[in-house]
Amino acid sequence: MNEAATLLKAGALVAFPTETVYGLGADATNDRAVAAIFAAKNRPSFNPLIVHVADIDTARSLAVFSDEANALAEALWPGPMTLVLPKRDDAQLCDLVSAGLDTVGIRVPAHPLAHELLKEAGLPIAAPSANPSGKISPTMAEHVLTGLNGRIAAVLDGGACNVGLESTIFGGDPIALLRPGGIPLETAEKLLGRAVSHAKPTATPTAPGQLASHYAPDAAILLDVTTPGEAPHLGFGPGQADRNLSESGDLSEAATRLFALLREMDVLANRSKAKHFTVAPIPGTGLGHAIRDRLTRAAAPRP
Ligand code: TXA
Ligand code: MG
């Protein structure tokens, strides 16, 4: 922990666990450190990064909170939610973090190691998911090293992430959904007492999670397959399958296991004659919405 904080303060890249996925962290006030994130991930530079902070007060020193943003933050932080809000003029953040936008994405993560690191470093930490751009997000320290070994200074190993999907991103006033994730939309709707709409897609995607192809394994994927055939099959609920997201049909368990199993299915598919794999239908309610979103992008034609 000590070493990780020291490296961060010196401008190095340190991957760390959050409850959603592993993040690739850099000092959010240091332009060169943040630039190194884009280089390590091979990330298109128009994509802004999420700034992680230890508590809601620090978040309020960086961004302007509407009443709705306050309601969500107070109920859901620390936790798997990001708010994209107007950046304060006096915010101590480098411009590259927001990729030139006048908004900033902020999150207070719930993972104890992430919290400890933020406290120990005493810095806002810019962190995208710790994977090469366009590839499957890491939910274990080993996944981080598979994608980024040699390009980062260290990874803090906190075992498997317990949510397993990236944070839900809300932004705007009134609040709209920018990316489905670890907090179900219904939870936010209950807190705000109204329906929450999806933000309209812009010509330039502001989130790589909005690109058609993302979270992609190498093998092709067929979704919503009810009867497994020749190809390796990723199941959900009871039935014949090579791997299963959740035999009991539990969406939280499926979310936790999703990215690790996509990696395993990729290996099975590449060893198979079919060269692709199939996935069982996932219901579109609660966390199923975000799971379906990730699967759809993983299955989309590659650029
Ligand atoms: O759970 C998570 O959100 C993980 C962990 C590490 O916190 N992080 C993550 O980061 O998923 P990343 O970079 O893979 O996705 C964050 C998304 C990006 O697609 C980015 O474009 C969007 O948040 N974002 C960040 N700041 C934004 C802003 N100012 N306006 C619009 N979108 C923004
Ligand atoms: Mg990502």
PDB file of C-alpha atoms in Angstrom, residues 19-20 139 160-165 182 184 234-238 243-262 282-283 285-288 290-291 295:
ATOM      1  CA  GLU A  19     -15.666  -3.142  -6.273  1.00  0.00           C
ATOM      2  CA  THR A  20     -16.501  -2.890 -10.021  1.00  0.00           C
ATOM      3  CA  THR A 139     -11.837  -8.316 -12.489  1.00  0.00           C
ATOM      4  CA  ALA A 160     -11.765 -10.806  -7.464  1.00  0.00           C
ATOM      5  CA  CYS A 161     -13.999  -7.710  -7.747  1.00  0.00           C
ATOM      6  CA  ASN A 162     -17.373  -8.341  -6.167  1.00  0.00           C
ATOM      7  CA  VAL A 163     -19.620  -6.288  -8.490  1.00  0.00           C
ATOM      8  CA  GLY A 164     -17.787  -7.245 -11.669  1.00  0.00           C
ATOM      9  CA  LEU A 165     -19.351  -4.613 -13.975  1.00  0.00           C
ATOM     10  CA  GLY A 182     -23.259  -1.894 -11.283  1.00  0.00           C
ATOM     11  CA  PRO A 184     -29.445  -0.848 -11.585  1.00  0.00           C
ATOM     12  CA  LEU A 234     -22.072 -19.823 -21.840  1.00  0.00           C
ATOM     13  CA  GLY A 235     -25.219 -20.558 -19.884  1.00  0.00           C
ATOM     14  CA  PHE A 236     -27.452 -18.635 -17.515  1.00  0.00           C
ATOM     15  CA  GLY A 237     -29.776 -20.611 -15.270  1.00  0.00           C
ATOM     16  CA  PRO A 238     -30.083 -24.411 -15.255  1.00  0.00           C
ATOM     17  CA  ARG A 243     -19.576 -22.473 -18.337  1.00  0.00           C
ATOM     18  CA  ASN A 244     -22.451 -20.852 -16.461  1.00  0.00           C
ATOM     19  CA  LEU A 245     -22.889 -17.211 -15.434  1.00  0.00           C
ATOM     20  CA  SER A 246     -25.235 -18.360 -12.669  1.00  0.00           C
ATOM     21  CA  GLU A 247     -26.863 -21.768 -12.422  1.00  0.00           C
ATOM     22  CA  SER A 248     -29.526 -20.353 -10.118  1.00  0.00           C
ATOM     23  CA  GLY A 249     -30.213 -17.483 -12.538  1.00  0.00           C
ATOM     24  CA  ASP A 250     -28.934 -14.830 -10.117  1.00  0.00           C
ATOM     25  CA  LEU A 251     -28.049 -11.580 -11.951  1.00  0.00           C
ATOM     26  CA  SER A 252     -25.593 -10.313  -9.293  1.00  0.00           C
ATOM     27  CA  GLU A 253     -23.652 -13.557  -9.487  1.00  0.00           C
ATOM     28  CA  ALA A 254     -23.724 -13.343 -13.295  1.00  0.00           C
ATOM     29  CA  ALA A 255     -22.360  -9.779 -13.197  1.00  0.00           C
ATOM     30  CA  THR A 256     -19.523 -10.797 -10.873  1.00  0.00           C
ATOM     31  CA  ARG A 257     -18.511 -13.655 -13.136  1.00  0.00           C
ATOM     32  CA  LEU A 258     -19.163 -12.075 -16.574  1.00  0.00           C
ATOM     33  CA  PHE A 259     -15.746 -10.730 -17.593  1.00  0.00           C
ATOM     34  CA  ALA A 260     -13.724 -13.649 -16.222  1.00  0.00           C
ATOM     35  CA  LEU A 261     -16.010 -16.118 -18.017  1.00  0.00           C
ATOM     36  CA  LEU A 262     -15.813 -14.165 -21.299  1.00  0.00           C
ATOM     37  CA  ILE A 282     -30.151 -12.782 -20.082  1.00  0.00           C
ATOM     38  CA  PRO A 283     -33.264 -10.985 -18.768  1.00  0.00           C
ATOM     39  CA  THR A 285     -34.147  -6.203 -15.736  1.00  0.00           C
ATOM     40  CA  GLY A 286     -31.961  -4.830 -12.896  1.00  0.00           C
ATOM     41  CA  LEU A 287     -28.290  -5.693 -13.442  1.00  0.00           C
ATOM     42  CA  GLY A 288     -29.348  -7.706 -16.499  1.00  0.00           C
ATOM     43  CA  ALA A 290     -25.854  -3.734 -17.929  1.00  0.00           C
ATOM     44  CA  ILE A 291     -24.916  -7.392 -18.568  1.00  0.00           C
ATOM     45  CA  LEU A 295     -22.535  -8.694 -24.134  1.00  0.00           C
TER      46      LEU A 295
END
